mmCIF file with all atom_site columns, C-alpha atoms in Angstrom:
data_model
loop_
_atom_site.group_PDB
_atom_site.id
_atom_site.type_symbol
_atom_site.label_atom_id
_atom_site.label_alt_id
_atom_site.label_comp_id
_atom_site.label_asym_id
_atom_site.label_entity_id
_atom_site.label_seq_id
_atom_site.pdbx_PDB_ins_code
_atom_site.Cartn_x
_atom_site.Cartn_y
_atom_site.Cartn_z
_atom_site.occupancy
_atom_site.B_iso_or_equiv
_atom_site.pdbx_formal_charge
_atom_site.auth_seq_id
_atom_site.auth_comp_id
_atom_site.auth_asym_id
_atom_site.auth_atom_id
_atom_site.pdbx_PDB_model_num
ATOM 1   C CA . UNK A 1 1   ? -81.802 -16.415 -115.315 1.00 0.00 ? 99  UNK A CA 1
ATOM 2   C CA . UNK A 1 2   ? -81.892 -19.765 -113.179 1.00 0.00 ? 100 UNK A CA 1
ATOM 3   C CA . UNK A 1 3   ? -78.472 -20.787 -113.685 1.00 0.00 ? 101 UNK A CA 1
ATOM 4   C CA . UNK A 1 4   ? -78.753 -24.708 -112.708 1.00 0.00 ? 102 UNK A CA 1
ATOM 5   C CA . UNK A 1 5   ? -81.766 -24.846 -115.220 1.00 0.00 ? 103 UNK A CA 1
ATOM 6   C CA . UNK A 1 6   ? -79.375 -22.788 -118.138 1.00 0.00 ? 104 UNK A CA 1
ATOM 7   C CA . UNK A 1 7   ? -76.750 -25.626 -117.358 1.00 0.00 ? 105 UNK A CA 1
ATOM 8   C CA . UNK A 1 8   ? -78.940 -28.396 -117.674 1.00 0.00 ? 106 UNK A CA 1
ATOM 9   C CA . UNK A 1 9   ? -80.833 -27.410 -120.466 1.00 0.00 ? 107 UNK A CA 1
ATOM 10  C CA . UNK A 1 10  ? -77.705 -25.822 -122.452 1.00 0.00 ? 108 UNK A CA 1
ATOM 11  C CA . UNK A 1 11  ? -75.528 -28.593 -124.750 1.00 0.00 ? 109 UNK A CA 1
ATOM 12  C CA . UNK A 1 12  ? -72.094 -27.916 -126.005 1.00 0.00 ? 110 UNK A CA 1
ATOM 13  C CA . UNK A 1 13  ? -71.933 -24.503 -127.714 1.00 0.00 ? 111 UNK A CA 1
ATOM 14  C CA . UNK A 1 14  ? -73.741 -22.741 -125.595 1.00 0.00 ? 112 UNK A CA 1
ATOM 15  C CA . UNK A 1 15  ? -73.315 -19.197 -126.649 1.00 0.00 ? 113 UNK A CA 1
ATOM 16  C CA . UNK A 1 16  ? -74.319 -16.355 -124.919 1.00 0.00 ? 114 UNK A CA 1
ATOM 17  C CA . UNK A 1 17  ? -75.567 -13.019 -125.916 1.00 0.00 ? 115 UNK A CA 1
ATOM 18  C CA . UNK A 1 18  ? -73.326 -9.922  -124.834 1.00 0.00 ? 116 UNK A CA 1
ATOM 19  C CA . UNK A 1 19  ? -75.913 -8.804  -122.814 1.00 0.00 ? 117 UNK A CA 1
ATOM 20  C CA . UNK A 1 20  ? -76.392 -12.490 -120.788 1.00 0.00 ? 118 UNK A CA 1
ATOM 21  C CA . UNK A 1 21  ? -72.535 -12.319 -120.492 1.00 0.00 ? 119 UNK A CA 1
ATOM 22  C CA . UNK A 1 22  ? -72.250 -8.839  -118.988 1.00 0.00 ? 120 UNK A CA 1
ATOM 23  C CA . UNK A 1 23  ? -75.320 -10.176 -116.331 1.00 0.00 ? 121 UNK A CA 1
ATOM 24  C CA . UNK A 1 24  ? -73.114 -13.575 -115.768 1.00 0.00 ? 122 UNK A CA 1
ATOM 25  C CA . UNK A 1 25  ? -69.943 -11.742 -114.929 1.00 0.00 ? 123 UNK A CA 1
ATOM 26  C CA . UNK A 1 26  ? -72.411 -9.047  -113.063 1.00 0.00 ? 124 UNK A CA 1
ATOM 27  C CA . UNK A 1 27  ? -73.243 -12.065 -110.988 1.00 0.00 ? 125 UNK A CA 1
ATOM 28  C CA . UNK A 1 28  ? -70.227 -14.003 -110.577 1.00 0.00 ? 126 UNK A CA 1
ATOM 29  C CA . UNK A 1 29  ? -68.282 -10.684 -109.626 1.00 0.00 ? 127 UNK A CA 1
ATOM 30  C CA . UNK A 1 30  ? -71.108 -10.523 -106.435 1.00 0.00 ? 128 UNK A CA 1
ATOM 31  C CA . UNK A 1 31  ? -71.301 -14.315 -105.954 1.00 0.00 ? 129 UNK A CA 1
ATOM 32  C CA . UNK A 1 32  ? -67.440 -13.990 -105.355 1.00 0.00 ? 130 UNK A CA 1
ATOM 33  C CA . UNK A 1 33  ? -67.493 -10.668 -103.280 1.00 0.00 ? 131 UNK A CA 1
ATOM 34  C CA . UNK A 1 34  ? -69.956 -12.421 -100.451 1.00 0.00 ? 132 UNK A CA 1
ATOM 35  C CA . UNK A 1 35  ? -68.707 -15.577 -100.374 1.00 0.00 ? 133 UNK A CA 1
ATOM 36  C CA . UNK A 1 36  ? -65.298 -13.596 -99.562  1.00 0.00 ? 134 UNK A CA 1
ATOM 37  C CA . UNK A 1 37  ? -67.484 -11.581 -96.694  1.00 0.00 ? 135 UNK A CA 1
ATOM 38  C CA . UNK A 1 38  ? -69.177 -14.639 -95.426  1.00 0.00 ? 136 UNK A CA 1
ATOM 39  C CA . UNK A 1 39  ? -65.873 -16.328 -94.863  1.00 0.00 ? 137 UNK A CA 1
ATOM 40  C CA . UNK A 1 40  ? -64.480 -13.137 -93.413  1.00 0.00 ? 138 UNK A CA 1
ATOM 41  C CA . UNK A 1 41  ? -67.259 -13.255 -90.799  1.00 0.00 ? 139 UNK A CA 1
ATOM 42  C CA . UNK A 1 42  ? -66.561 -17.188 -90.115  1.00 0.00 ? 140 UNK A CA 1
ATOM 43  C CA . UNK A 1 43  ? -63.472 -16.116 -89.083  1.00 0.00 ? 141 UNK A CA 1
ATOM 44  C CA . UNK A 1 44  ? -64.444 -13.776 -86.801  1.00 0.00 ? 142 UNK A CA 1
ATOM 45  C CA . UNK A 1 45  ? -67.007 -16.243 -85.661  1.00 0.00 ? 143 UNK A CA 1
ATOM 46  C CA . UNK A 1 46  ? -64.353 -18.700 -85.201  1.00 0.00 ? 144 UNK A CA 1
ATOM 47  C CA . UNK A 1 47  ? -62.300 -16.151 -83.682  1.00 0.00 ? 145 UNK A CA 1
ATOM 48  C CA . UNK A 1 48  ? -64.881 -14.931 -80.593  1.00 0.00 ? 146 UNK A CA 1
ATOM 49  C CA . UNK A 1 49  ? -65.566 -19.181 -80.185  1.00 0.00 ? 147 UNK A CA 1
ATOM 50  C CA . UNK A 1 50  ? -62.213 -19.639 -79.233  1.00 0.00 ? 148 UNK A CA 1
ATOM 51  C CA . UNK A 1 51  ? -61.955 -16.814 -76.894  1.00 0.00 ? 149 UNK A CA 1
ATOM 52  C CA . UNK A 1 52  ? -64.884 -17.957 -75.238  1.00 0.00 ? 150 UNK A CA 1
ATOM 53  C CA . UNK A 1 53  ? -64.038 -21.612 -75.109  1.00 0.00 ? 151 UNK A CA 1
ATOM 54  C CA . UNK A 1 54  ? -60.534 -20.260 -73.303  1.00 0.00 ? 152 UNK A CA 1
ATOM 55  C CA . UNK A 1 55  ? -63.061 -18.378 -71.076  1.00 0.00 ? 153 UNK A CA 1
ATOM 56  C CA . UNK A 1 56  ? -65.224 -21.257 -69.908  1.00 0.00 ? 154 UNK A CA 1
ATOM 57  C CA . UNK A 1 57  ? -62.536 -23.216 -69.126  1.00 0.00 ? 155 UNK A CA 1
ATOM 58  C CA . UNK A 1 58  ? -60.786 -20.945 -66.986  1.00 0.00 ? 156 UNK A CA 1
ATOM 59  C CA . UNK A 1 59  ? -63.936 -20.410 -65.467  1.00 0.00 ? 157 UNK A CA 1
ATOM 60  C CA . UNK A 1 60  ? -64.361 -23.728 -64.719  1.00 0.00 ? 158 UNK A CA 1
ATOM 61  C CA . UNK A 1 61  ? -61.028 -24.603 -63.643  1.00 0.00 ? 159 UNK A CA 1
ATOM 62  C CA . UNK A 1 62  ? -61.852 -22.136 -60.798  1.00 0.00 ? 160 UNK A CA 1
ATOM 63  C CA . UNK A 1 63  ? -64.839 -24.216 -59.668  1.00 0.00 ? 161 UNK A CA 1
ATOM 64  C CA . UNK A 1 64  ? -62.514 -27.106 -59.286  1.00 0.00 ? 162 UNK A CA 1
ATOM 65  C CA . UNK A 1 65  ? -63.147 -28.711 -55.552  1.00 0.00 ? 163 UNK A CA 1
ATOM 66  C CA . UNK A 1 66  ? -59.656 -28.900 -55.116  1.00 0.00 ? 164 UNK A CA 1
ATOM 67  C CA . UNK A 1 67  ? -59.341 -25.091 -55.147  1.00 0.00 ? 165 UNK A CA 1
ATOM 68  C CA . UNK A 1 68  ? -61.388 -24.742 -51.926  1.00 0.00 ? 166 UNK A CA 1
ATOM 69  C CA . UNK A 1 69  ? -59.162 -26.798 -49.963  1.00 0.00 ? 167 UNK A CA 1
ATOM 70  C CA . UNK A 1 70  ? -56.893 -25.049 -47.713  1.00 0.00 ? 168 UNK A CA 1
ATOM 71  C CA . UNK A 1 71  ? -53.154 -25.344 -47.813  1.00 0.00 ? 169 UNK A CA 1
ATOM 72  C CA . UNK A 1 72  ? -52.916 -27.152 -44.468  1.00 0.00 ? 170 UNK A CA 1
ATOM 73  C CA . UNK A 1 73  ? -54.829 -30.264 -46.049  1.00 0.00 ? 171 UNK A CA 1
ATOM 74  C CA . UNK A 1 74  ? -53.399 -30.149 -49.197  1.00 0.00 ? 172 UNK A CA 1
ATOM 75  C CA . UNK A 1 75  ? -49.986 -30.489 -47.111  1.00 0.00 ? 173 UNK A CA 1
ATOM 76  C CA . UNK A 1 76  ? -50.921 -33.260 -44.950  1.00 0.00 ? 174 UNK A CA 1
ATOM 77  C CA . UNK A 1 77  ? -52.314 -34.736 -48.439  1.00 0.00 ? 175 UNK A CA 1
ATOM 78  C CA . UNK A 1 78  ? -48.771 -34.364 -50.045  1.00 0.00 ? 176 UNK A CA 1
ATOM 79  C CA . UNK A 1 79  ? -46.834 -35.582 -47.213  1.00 0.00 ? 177 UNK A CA 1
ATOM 80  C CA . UNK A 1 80  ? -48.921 -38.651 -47.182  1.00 0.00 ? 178 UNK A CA 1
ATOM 81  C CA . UNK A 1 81  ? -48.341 -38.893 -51.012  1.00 0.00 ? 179 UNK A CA 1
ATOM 82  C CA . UNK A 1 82  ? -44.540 -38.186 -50.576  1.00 0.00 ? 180 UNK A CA 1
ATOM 83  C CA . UNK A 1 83  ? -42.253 -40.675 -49.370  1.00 0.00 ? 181 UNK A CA 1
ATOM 84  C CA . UNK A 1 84  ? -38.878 -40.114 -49.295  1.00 0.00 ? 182 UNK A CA 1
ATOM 85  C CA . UNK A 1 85  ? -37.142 -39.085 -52.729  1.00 0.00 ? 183 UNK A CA 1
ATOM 86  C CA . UNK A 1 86  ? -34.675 -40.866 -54.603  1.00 0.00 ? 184 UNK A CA 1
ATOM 87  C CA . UNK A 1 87  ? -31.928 -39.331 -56.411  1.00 0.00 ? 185 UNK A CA 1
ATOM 88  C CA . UNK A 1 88  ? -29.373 -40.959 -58.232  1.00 0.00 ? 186 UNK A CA 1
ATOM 89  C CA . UNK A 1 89  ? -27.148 -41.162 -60.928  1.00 0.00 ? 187 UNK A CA 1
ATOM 90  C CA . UNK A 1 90  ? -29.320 -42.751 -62.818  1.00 0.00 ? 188 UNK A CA 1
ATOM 91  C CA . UNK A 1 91  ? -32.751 -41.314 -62.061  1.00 0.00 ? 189 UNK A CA 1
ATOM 92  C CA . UNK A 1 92  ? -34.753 -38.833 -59.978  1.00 0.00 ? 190 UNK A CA 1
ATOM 93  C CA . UNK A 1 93  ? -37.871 -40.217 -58.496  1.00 0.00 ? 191 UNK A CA 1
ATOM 94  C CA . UNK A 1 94  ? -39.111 -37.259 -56.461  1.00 0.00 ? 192 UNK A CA 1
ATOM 95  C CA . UNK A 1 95  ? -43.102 -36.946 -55.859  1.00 0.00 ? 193 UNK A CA 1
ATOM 96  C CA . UNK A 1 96  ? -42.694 -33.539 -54.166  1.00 0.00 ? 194 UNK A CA 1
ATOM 97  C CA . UNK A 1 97  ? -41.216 -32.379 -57.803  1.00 0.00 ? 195 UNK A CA 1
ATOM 98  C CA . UNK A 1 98  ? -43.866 -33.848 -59.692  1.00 0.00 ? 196 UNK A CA 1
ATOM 99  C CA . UNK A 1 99  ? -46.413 -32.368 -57.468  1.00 0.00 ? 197 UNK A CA 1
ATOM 100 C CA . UNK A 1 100 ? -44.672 -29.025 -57.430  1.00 0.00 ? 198 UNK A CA 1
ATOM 101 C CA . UNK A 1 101 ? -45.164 -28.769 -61.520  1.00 0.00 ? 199 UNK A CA 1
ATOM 102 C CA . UNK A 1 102 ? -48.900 -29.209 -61.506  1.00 0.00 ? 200 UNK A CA 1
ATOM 103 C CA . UNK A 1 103 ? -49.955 -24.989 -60.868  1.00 0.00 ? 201 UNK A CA 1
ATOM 104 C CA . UNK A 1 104 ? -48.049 -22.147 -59.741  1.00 0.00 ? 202 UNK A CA 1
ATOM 105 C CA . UNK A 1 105 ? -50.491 -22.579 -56.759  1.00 0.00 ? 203 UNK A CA 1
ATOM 106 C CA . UNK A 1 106 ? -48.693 -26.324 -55.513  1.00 0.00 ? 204 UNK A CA 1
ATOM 107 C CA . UNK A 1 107 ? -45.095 -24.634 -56.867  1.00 0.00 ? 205 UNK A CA 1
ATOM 108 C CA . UNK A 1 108 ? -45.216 -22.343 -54.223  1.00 0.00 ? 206 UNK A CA 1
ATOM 109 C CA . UNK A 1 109 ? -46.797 -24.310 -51.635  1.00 0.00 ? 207 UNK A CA 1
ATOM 110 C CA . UNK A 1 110 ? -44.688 -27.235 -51.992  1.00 0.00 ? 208 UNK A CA 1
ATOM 111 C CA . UNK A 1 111 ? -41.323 -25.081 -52.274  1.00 0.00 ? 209 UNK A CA 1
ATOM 112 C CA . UNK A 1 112 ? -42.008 -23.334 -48.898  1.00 0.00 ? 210 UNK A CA 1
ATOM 113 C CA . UNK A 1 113 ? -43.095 -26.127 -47.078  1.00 0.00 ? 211 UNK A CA 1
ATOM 114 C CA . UNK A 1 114 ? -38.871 -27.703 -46.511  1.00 0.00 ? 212 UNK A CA 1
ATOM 115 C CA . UNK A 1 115 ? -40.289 -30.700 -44.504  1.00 0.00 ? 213 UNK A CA 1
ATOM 116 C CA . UNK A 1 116 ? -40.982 -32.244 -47.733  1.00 0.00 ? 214 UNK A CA 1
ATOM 117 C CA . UNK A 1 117 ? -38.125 -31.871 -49.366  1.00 0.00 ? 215 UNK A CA 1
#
């Protein structure tokens, strides 16, 4: 049975034999049973994408350029970035902190490196 071509061609009062019925359920029942699987496997689908869209960009945050520089350079980098901070009662302007929040990598660098602060 081609179901488009039943709708079209069928007016009001369309009235199925119990056999047609049976086969119309029959169908709907598996129409509604792989839609259900195909969205199941969409989310996997969406599920592995995401995993490997974290995994290409951690991958690629190790390529940066700036990762190959060594901690010496960086330093003479940040202490030409880094004037003197400002603290008051009304604000903290402190490069050396913002600098120090950008990876664990600066953190560490930054906080044992006391001619900056």
């Amino acid at each position: 049975m081609n179901t488009l071509q039943t709708l079209r061609s069928s007016s009001y009062g369309y009235n199925p034999d119990p056999e047609e019925l049976s086969h119309i359920f029959q169908s709907l029942s598996r129409s509604q049973e792989d839609l259900q699987s195909l969205e199941m496997q969409i989310l996997h689908l969406q599920s592995q994408r995401e995993q490997l869209q974290t995994r290409v960009h951690h991958l690629n945050s190790l390529l940066a350029p700036i990762r190959r520089l060594p901690p010496e350079l960086l330093l003479k980098i940040f202490r030409i970035c880094c004037p003197a901070s400002i603290i008051s009662i009304d604000c903290v302007d402190s490069p050396v902190l913002v600098i120090s929040q950008v990876c664990t990598g600066w953190r560490d660098l930054v906080h044992n490196t006391p001619i900056l602060w």
